CSV table of C-alpha atoms in Angstrom, one decimal:
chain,number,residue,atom,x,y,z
A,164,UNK,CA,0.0,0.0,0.0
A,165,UNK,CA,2.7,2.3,0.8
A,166,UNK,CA,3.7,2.3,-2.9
A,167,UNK,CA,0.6,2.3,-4.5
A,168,UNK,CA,-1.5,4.7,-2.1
A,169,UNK,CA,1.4,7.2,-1.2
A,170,UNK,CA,3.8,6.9,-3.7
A,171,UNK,CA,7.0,5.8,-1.9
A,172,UNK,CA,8.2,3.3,-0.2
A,173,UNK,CA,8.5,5.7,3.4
A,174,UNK,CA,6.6,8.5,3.0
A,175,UNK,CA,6.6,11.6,4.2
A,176,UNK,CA,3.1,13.0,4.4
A,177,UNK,CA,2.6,16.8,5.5
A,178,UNK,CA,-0.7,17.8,7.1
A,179,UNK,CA,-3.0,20.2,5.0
A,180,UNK,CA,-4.9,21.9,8.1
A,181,UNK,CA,-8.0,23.9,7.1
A,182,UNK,CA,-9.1,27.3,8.6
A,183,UNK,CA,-12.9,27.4,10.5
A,184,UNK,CA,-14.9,25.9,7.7
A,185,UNK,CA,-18.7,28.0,7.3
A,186,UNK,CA,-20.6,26.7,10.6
A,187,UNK,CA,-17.9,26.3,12.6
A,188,UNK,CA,-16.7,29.0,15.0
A,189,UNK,CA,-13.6,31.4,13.5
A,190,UNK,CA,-14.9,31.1,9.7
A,191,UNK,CA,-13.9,34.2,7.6
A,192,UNK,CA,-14.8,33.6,4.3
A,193,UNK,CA,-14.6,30.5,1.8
A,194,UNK,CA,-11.8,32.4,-0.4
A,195,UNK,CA,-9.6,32.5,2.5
A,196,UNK,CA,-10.0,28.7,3.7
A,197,UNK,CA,-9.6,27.6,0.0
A,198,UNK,CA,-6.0,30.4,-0.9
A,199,UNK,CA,-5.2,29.0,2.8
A,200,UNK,CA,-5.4,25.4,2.2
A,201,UNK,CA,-3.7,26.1,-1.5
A,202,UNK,CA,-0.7,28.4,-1.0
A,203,UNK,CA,0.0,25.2,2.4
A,204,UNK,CA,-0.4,22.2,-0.2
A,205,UNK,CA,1.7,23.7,-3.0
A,206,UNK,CA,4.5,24.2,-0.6
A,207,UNK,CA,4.7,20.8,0.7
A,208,UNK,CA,4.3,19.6,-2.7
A,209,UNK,CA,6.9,21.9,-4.3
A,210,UNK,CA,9.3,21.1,-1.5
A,211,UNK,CA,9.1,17.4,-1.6
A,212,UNK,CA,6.5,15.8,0.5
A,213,UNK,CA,5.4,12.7,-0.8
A,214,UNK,CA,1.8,13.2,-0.2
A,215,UNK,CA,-0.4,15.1,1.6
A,216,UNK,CA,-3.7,15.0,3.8
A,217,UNK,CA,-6.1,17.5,4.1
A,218,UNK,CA,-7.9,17.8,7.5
A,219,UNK,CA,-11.0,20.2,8.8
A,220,UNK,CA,-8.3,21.0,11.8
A,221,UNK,CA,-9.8,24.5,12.1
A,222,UNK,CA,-13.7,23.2,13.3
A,223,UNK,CA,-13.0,23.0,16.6
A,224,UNK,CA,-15.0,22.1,18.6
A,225,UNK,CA,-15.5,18.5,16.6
A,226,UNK,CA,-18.7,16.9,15.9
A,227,UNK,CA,-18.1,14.0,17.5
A,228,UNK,CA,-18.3,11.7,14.1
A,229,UNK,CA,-21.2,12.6,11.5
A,230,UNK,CA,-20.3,15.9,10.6
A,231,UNK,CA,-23.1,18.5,8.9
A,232,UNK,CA,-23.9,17.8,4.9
A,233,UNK,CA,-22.4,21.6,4.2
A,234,UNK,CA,-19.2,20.4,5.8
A,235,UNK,CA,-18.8,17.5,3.4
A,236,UNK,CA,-19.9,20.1,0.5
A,237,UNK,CA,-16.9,22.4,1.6
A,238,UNK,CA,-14.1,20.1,2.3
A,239,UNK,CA,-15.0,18.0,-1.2
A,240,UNK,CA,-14.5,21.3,-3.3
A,241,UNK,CA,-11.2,22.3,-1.3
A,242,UNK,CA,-10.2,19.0,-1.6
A,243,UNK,CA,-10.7,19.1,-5.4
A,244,UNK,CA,-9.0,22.1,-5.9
A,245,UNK,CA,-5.9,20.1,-4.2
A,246,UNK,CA,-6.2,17.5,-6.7
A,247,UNK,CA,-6.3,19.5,-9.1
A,248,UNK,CA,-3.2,21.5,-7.9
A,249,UNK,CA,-0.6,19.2,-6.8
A,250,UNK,CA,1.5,16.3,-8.2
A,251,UNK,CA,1.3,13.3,-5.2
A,252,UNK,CA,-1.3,11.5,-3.4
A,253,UNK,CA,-3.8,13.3,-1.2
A,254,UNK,CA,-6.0,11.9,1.7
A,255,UNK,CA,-8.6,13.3,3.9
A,256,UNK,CA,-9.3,13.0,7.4
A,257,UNK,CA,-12.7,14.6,8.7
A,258,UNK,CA,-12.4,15.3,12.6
A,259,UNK,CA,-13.6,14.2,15.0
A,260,UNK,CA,-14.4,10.4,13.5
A,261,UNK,CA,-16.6,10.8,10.5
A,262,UNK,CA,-15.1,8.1,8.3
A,263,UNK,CA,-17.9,7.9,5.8
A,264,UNK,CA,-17.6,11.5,5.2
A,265,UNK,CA,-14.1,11.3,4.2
A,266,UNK,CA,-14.3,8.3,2.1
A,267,UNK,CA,-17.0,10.3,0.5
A,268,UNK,CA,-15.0,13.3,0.1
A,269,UNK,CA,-11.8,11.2,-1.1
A,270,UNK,CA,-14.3,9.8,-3.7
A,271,UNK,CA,-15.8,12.5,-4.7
A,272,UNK,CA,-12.4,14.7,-5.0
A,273,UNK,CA,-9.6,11.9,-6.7
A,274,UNK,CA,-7.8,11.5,-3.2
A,275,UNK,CA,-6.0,8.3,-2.8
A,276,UNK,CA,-6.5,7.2,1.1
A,277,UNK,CA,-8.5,8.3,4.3
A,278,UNK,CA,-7.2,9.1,7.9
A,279,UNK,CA,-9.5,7.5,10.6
A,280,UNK,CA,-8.8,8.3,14.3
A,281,UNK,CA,-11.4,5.8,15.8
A,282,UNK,CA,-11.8,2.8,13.5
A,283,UNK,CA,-12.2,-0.1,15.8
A,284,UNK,CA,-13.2,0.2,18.8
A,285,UNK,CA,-13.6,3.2,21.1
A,286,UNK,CA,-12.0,5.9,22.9
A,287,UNK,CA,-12.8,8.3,25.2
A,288,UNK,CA,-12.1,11.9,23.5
A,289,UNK,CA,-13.0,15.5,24.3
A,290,UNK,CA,-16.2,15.0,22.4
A,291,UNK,CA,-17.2,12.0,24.8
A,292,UNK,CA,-17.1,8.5,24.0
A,293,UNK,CA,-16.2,8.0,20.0
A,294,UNK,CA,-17.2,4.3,18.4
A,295,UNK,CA,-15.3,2.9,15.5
A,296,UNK,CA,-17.4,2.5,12.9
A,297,UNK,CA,-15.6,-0.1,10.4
A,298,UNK,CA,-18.5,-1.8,9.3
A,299,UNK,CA,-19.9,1.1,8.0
A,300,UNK,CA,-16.9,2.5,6.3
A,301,UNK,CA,-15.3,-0.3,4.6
A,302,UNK,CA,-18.9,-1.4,2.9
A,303,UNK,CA,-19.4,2.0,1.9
A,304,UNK,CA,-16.1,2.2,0.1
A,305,UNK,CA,-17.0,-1.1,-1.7
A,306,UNK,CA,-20.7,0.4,-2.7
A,307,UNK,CA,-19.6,3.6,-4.4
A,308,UNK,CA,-16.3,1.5,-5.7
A,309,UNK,CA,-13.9,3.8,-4.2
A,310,UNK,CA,-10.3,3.5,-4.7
A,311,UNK,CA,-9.6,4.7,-1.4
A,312,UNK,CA,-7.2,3.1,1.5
A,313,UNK,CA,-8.1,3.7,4.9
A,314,UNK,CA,-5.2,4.8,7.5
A,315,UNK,CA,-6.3,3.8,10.5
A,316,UNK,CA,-5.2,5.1,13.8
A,317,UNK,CA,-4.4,3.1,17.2
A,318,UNK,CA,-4.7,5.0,20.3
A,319,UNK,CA,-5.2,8.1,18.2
A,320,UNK,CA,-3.7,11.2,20.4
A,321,UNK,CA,-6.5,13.2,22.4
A,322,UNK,CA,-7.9,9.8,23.7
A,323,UNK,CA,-7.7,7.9,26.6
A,324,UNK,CA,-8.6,3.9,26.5
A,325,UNK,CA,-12.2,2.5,28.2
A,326,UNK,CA,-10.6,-0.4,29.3
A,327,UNK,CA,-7.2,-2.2,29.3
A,328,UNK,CA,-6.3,-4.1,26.0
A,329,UNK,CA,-2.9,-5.1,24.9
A,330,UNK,CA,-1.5,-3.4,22.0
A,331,UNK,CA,-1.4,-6.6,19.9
A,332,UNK,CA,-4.7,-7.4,20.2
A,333,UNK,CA,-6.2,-3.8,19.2
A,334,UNK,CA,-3.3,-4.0,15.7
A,335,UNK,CA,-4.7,-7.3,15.2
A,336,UNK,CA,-8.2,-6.6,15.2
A,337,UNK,CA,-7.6,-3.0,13.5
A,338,UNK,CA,-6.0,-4.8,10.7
A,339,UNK,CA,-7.6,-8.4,10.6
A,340,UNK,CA,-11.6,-7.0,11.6
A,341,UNK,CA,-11.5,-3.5,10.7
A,342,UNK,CA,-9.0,-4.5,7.1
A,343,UNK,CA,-7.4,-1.4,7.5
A,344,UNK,CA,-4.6,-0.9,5.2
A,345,UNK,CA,-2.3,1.0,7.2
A,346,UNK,CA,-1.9,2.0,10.9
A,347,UNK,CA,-1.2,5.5,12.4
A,348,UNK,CA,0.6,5.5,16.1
A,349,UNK,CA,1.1,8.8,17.5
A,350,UNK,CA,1.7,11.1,20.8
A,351,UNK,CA,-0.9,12.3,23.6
A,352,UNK,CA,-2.3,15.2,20.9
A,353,UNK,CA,-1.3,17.0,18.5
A,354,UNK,CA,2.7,18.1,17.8
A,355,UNK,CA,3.4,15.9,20.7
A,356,UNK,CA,6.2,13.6,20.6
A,357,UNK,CA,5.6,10.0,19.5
A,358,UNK,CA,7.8,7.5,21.6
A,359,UNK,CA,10.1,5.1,20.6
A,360,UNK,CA,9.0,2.2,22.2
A,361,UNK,CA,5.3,3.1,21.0
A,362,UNK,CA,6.3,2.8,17.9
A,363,UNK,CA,8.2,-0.4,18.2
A,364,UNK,CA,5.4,-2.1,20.0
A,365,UNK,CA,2.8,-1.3,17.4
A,366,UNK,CA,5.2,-2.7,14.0
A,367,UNK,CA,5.6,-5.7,15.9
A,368,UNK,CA,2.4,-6.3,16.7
A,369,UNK,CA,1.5,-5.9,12.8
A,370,UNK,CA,4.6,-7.9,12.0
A,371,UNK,CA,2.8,-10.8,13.8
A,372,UNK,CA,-0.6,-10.0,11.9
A,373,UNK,CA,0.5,-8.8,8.0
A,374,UNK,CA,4.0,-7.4,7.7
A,375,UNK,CA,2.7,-5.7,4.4
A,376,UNK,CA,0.2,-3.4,6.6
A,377,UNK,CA,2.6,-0.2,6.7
A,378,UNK,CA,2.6,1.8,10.0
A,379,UNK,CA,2.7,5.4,10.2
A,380,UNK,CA,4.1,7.4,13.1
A,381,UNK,CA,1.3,10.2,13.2
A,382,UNK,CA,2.7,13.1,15.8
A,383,UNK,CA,5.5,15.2,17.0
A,384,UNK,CA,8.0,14.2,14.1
A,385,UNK,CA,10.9,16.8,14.0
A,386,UNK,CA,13.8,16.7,11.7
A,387,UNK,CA,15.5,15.6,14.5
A,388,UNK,CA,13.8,12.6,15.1
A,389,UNK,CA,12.3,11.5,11.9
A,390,UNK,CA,15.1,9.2,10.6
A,391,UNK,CA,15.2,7.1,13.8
A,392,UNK,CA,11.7,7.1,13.5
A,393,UNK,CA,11.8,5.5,10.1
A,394,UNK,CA,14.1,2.9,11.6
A,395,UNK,CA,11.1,1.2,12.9
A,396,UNK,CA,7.5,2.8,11.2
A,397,UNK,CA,7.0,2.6,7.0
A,398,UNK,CA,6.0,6.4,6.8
A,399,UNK,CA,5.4,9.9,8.8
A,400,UNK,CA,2.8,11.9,8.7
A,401,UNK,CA,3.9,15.8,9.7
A,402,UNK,CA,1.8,19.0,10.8
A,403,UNK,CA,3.2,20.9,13.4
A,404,UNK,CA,7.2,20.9,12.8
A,405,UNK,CA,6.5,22.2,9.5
A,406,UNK,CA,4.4,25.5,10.2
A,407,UNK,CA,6.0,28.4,10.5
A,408,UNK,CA,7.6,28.8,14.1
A,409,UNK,CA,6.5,25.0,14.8
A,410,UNK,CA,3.1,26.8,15.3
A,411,UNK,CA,-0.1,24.8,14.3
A,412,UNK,CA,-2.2,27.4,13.3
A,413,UNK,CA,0.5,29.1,11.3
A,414,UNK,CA,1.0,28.8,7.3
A,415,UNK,CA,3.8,26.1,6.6
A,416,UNK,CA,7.4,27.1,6.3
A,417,UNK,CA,9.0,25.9,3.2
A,418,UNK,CA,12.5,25.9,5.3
A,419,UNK,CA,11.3,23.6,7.3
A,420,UNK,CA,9.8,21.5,4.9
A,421,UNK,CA,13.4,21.6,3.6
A,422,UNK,CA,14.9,20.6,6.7
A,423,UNK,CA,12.5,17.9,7.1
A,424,UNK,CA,12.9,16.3,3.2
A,425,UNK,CA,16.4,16.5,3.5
A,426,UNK,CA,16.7,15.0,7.3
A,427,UNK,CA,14.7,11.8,5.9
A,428,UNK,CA,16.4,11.2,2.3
């Protein structure tokens, strides 16, 4: 998957995070989402990502997983114009945990692959208790024949567990139950460091299930770390150490997209 959906063989995939969308509290105008969400793709694109996913990161505070109709309308036309724009595979990941919506939008828009934070399972998130919804999402890409992979997260960051279960048994059933094609490990939220050991734990575990299944580390990458990192995990996924500052909300840097490129080639 890591060659087909991403376009390399270890990825580096830089975060396209969207202003307030219209409904959502801090929206300005649909202009400045769309030159926003442009000018960030083009830069990572220009500078060497590999691919890219574009996220409603500005809706705060998240629907907890089936997000409004006008939301799907706006991130489906930003998304297009990404396609449209850039030369690598894009993906979308609509917050909190509304996995139809993004394989919808991904359809709809020519992206290549999906981000899902909750995709087995459940978690306990700021927007309460969040359900996995795999039987949904993977019949609905087979229905509208969508060409779509689905990156799934374990213990996505901003979560906390409901009960105890070993991290082999939530890879296997993410991979074998929910047939996600790829698995995302990441921090405690967003920019924060993704341990090690984490890391380590969670390729082993898919070693023992389907070695194939590629596993992403999905927070707190810096040019410093990233090519330990890629020791163990198949690909990064990057937002925060490439804005401007290491600021989230800021426009991304091309210098440190630069850094970042050349720390992991």
């Amino acid at each position: 998957m890591t060659e087909t959906a991403l376009g390399a063989i270890r990825p580096l995939v830089g975060m396209v995070h969207l202003p307030a969308l219209p409904g959502a509290p801090g929206f300005e105008d649909r202009e400045t989402v769309r030159d926003h969400a442009l000018a960030d793709a083009r830069t990572l694109a220009d500078v060497g990502v590999d691919a890219l996913v574009v996220e409603n990161f500005g809706d705060a505070p998240f629907y907890p997983d089936d997000v409004p109709p006008h939301v799907v309308a706006e991130m489906t036309a930003v998304t297009r114009a990404i396609t449209d724009a850039v030369d690598c595979p894009v993906g979308v990941n609509v917050l909190r945990n509304d996995a139809t919506a993004a394989v919808s939008v991904a359809a709809a828009a020519g992206a290549d692959f999906v981000r899902v934070n909750v995709h087995t399972g459940a978690r306990l998130t700021d927007q309460g208790i969040v359900e996995g919804r795999a039987h949904e999402t993977v019949r609905l890409r087979e229905r509208i024949d969508a060409d779509v992979s689905i990156l799934a997260d374990v213990a996505v960051k901003h979560s906390a567990p409901l009960a105890a279960r070993g991290v082999a048994e939530i890879v296997a059933d993410t991979i074998e139950r929910g047939h996600a094609d790829g698995i995302v490990v990441s921090g405690a939220a967003t920019g924060s460091e993704t341990d090690a050991p984490d890391v380590e734990a969670v390729a082993a575990a898919r070693d023992a299930v389907d070695p194939t299944v590629p596993v992403f580390v999905g927070s707190g990458v810096t040019s410093e770390t990233a090519a330990s990192l890629l020791a163990t995990a198949d690909g990064l996924i990057v937002g925060t150490a490439l804005k401007a500052g290491g600021t989230v909300e800021n426009p991304v840097d091309p210098d440190r997209v630069a850094e970042l490129v050349a720390a992991v080639r």
